[in-house]
Every structure is written in structure tokens, then in C-alpha cells.
Short mmCIF file of C-alpha atoms in Angstrom, two decimals:
data_model
loop_
_atom_site.label_atom_id
_atom_site.label_comp_id
_atom_site.label_asym_id
_atom_site.label_seq_id
_atom_site.Cartn_x
_atom_site.Cartn_y
_atom_site.Cartn_z
CA MET Y 520 0.02 -0.03 0.03
CA SER Y 521 1.40 3.38 -0.94
CA SER Y 522 -0.86 5.89 0.80
CA SER Y 523 0.19 6.76 4.33
CA ARG Y 524 -3.37 6.98 5.47
CA TYR Y 525 -4.06 3.22 4.88
CA HIS Y 526 -2.76 0.74 7.57
CA LYS Y 527 -4.96 -2.23 6.72
CA ARG Y 528 -6.20 -3.94 3.58
CA LEU Y 529 -9.38 -5.82 2.90
CA ILE Y 530 -9.43 -7.94 -0.18
CA ILE Y 531 -13.00 -8.42 -1.68
CA SER Y 532 -13.46 -11.38 -4.08
CA TRP Y 533 -16.00 -11.49 -6.87
CA ASP Y 534 -18.01 -14.11 -4.79
CA ARG Y 535 -17.93 -11.95 -1.59
CA LEU Y 536 -18.94 -8.82 -3.52
CA HIS Y 537 -21.93 -10.76 -5.04
CA ALA Y 538 -23.01 -12.13 -1.73
CA ASP Y 539 -22.71 -8.69 0.02
CA VAL Y 540 -24.71 -6.99 -2.72
CA ARG Y 541 -27.38 -9.69 -2.54
CA GLU Y 542 -27.59 -9.20 1.28
CA LEU Y 543 -27.82 -5.38 0.79
CA CYS Y 544 -30.70 -5.97 -1.61
CA ARG Y 545 -32.76 -7.83 1.05
CA GLY Y 546 -33.32 -4.45 2.67
CA LEU Y 547 -34.36 -2.87 -0.65
CA ILE Y 548 -37.01 -5.35 -1.70
CA GLY Y 549 -40.45 -3.70 -2.06
CA ARG Y 550 -39.07 -0.19 -2.79
CA ASP Y 551 -40.92 1.41 -5.62
CA LEU Y 552 -38.00 2.55 -7.78
CA LYS Y 553 -37.96 4.48 -10.97
CA GLY Y 554 -34.37 3.39 -11.54
CA ILE Y 555 -30.82 3.28 -10.36
CA VAL Y 556 -28.06 5.94 -10.46
CA ALA Y 557 -24.61 4.38 -10.27
CA ILE Y 558 -21.69 6.53 -9.18
CA THR Y 559 -18.86 5.61 -11.56
CA ARG Y 560 -16.71 3.78 -11.56
CA GLY Y 561 -16.95 1.89 -8.38
CA GLY Y 562 -20.87 1.83 -8.29
CA LEU Y 563 -21.18 0.31 -11.71
CA ILE Y 564 -20.90 -3.28 -10.72
CA PRO Y 565 -22.97 -3.15 -7.49
CA ALA Y 566 -25.64 -1.26 -9.52
CA ALA Y 567 -25.74 -3.95 -12.15
CA LEU Y 568 -26.08 -6.58 -9.46
CA ILE Y 569 -28.77 -4.67 -7.61
CA ALA Y 570 -30.56 -4.18 -10.91
CA ARG Y 571 -30.72 -7.88 -11.46
CA GLU Y 572 -31.77 -8.70 -7.91
CA LEU Y 573 -34.55 -6.11 -7.84
CA ASP Y 574 -35.57 -6.37 -11.48
CA VAL Y 575 -34.80 -2.74 -12.32
CA ARG Y 576 -34.25 -1.99 -15.98
CA LEU Y 577 -33.43 1.72 -15.95
CA ILE Y 578 -29.81 2.62 -14.89
CA ASP Y 579 -28.14 6.01 -15.22
CA THR Y 580 -24.79 7.24 -14.08
CA VAL Y 581 -23.21 10.15 -12.20
CA CYS Y 582 -19.54 10.26 -13.23
CA ILE Y 583 -17.16 11.73 -10.62
CA LYS Y 584 -13.42 11.33 -10.42
CA SER Y 585 -11.82 11.77 -6.92
CA TYR Y 586 -9.18 9.14 -6.76
CA GLU Y 587 -5.98 8.54 -8.70
CA ARG Y 588 -5.05 5.06 -7.71
CA MET Y 589 -4.85 5.20 -3.83
CA GLU Y 590 -4.49 8.95 -3.60
CA GLN Y 591 -7.58 11.13 -3.16
CA GLY Y 592 -7.41 14.28 -5.34
CA GLY Y 593 -9.74 17.01 -6.42
CA LEU Y 594 -13.36 16.28 -7.11
CA GLU Y 595 -14.27 16.37 -10.85
CA VAL Y 596 -17.90 15.95 -11.82
CA MET Y 597 -17.79 14.66 -15.38
CA LYS Y 598 -21.52 13.84 -15.85
CA GLY Y 599 -24.61 14.57 -13.71
CA VAL Y 600 -28.28 13.83 -14.09
CA ASP Y 601 -31.31 16.03 -14.85
CA HIS Y 602 -33.58 15.24 -11.76
CA ASP Y 603 -33.40 15.45 -7.89
CA GLY Y 604 -33.41 11.66 -7.33
CA GLU Y 605 -37.00 11.32 -6.22
CA GLY Y 606 -37.81 7.53 -6.52
CA TRP Y 607 -34.31 6.72 -7.59
CA LEU Y 608 -31.73 4.41 -5.92
CA LEU Y 609 -28.18 5.93 -5.79
CA VAL Y 610 -25.53 3.24 -5.64
CA ASP Y 611 -21.80 3.24 -4.96
CA ASP Y 612 -19.39 0.50 -3.85
CA LEU Y 613 -17.94 2.45 -0.88
CA VAL Y 614 -18.40 5.67 1.03
CA ASP Y 615 -14.99 6.68 2.34
CA THR Y 616 -14.27 10.35 3.46
CA GLY Y 617 -17.66 11.57 2.24
CA ARG Y 618 -16.43 13.99 -0.28
CA THR Y 619 -18.00 12.28 -3.26
CA ALA Y 620 -21.09 11.45 -1.25
CA LYS Y 621 -21.58 15.11 -0.27
CA ALA Y 622 -21.28 16.20 -3.95
CA VAL Y 623 -23.79 13.55 -5.13
CA ARG Y 624 -26.21 14.25 -2.27
CA GLU Y 625 -26.32 17.90 -3.46
CA MET Y 626 -27.13 16.68 -6.95
CA LEU Y 627 -29.63 14.09 -5.89
CA PRO Y 628 -31.05 15.09 -2.48
CA LYS Y 629 -34.11 12.90 -2.79
CA ALA Y 630 -32.45 9.67 -3.83
CA HIS Y 631 -32.14 6.69 -1.53
CA PHE Y 632 -28.39 6.33 -1.31
CA VAL Y 633 -26.81 2.89 -0.66
CA THR Y 634 -23.26 1.56 -0.54
CA VAL Y 635 -22.07 -1.88 -0.03
CA TYR Y 636 -19.21 -0.77 2.30
CA ALA Y 637 -18.94 2.36 4.58
CA LYS Y 638 -16.23 3.97 6.48
CA PRO Y 639 -17.01 6.07 9.61
CA ASP Y 640 -16.32 9.48 8.04
CA GLY Y 641 -18.75 8.92 5.18
CA ARG Y 642 -21.35 6.55 6.88
CA PRO Y 643 -23.74 9.42 7.98
CA LEU Y 644 -24.09 10.43 4.36
CA VAL Y 645 -25.78 7.20 3.10
CA ASP Y 646 -29.18 5.94 3.90
CA GLN Y 647 -28.15 2.22 3.86
CA TYR Y 648 -24.97 0.18 3.76
CA LEU Y 649 -24.05 -3.39 4.43
CA THR Y 650 -20.57 -3.51 6.05
CA GLU Y 651 -18.58 -0.93 8.05
CA VAL Y 652 -14.83 -0.87 7.40
CA ALA Y 653 -12.21 0.97 9.35
CA GLN Y 654 -11.22 4.44 8.10
CA ASP Y 655 -7.55 3.40 7.66
CA CYS Y 656 -8.42 0.26 5.61
CA TRP Y 657 -7.90 0.15 1.84
CA ILE Y 658 -10.50 -1.98 0.11
CA GLN Y 659 -9.06 -3.98 -2.81
CA PHE Y 660 -12.02 -4.57 -5.14
CA PRO Y 661 -12.03 -7.58 -7.52
CA TRP Y 662 -12.05 -5.30 -10.57
CA ASP Y 663 -8.57 -4.04 -9.62
CA MET Y 664 -7.08 -7.39 -9.29
CA GLY Y 665 -6.15 -10.24 -11.67
CA VAL Y 666 -5.68 -13.89 -11.22
CA ALA Y 667 -2.13 -15.06 -11.67
CA TYR Y 668 -0.30 -18.41 -11.46
CA VAL Y 669 1.34 -19.14 -8.10
CA GLU Y 670 4.26 -21.65 -8.19
CA PRO Y 671 3.67 -24.58 -5.79
CA LEU Y 672 5.89 -24.39 -2.69
CA VAL Y 673 7.62 -27.67 -3.50
CA ASP Y 674 8.72 -26.26 -6.80
CA GLN Y 675 10.04 -23.12 -5.16
CA GLU Y 676 12.10 -25.22 -2.75
CA LYS Y 677 13.79 -27.13 -5.66
CA ARG Y 678 15.45 -23.94 -6.99
#
């Protein structure tokens, strides 16, 4: 880990992410939704999974850039939406410091905002989340990782 603010790491597999999103959806069943707004990029995959689980066909995006690898930089809104969020589900993978969440809350004040993971600084800004994670923990999401061959220990010992 390169950023000095992260002292722990949580690795999320595809299986765990899918299971966590399904569990988050249990608390969303029965909501009358016009559609989903995904916060890109992290909210795209959770939004797609939520859309499947709740049978929602309309998905839009709010495009915001706030991270460059592990470093949080300036907030750049690249694409917004043309409504206040009434009846919409706003989805992100994680609420961290709350900077992005505050900006999106201003754009969509009436949306129901959910994240799969929440850190203490950002947690008060979302309506619903599944798992709380320590503020100093870097979450390694599956879309940032690849599968690679690992040499068996016995073969390593032969060298």
C-alpha cells in the first residue's frame, strides 16, 4: 500500500462482492424504484447486481473522479443527471471520506443512497450500507485485481 493513510487492507473477491450486494438488496425489496443511478466507476458493478436482484431496468450514471490510484485528489464531476433523485436508488461501492457522497447528495437530494461498504467518516451520508470498514483500511475490489499463477511451494524449494 502506498498511501500513508492506509494501515490495513481488505481484499474483496467477486464471490464476496456478489454475496454482499445480494444481502444489501434484502433491505431494498419492495421499494418502488424509478431506476438506479450508479456512481462511476465503483458503483457500476454493484448497481448492475442490484438491478438484477430487484428487476430494475433503468440505470443511469453520475460520473465523478476523486481518486488517482490510492490517492484522493480533487473532485471532478464529469456527468450529472437532470433530476433530484425522487424515486431513484443511488448506488456506490464504498463511502470513504464522504467528499464524493456530499457532492452527489447535493445533486440528488431525494435519492435513496446505498453503498455496500462504509467507513466512519462517510457513513452518515448514506441511507443504507451493508458493512462498516475501518477508516484506515484500503479495500481492494475484484475489478482492480487479476488472477495469476502461483508456483507450488515444493517447486520453489527445488530452486
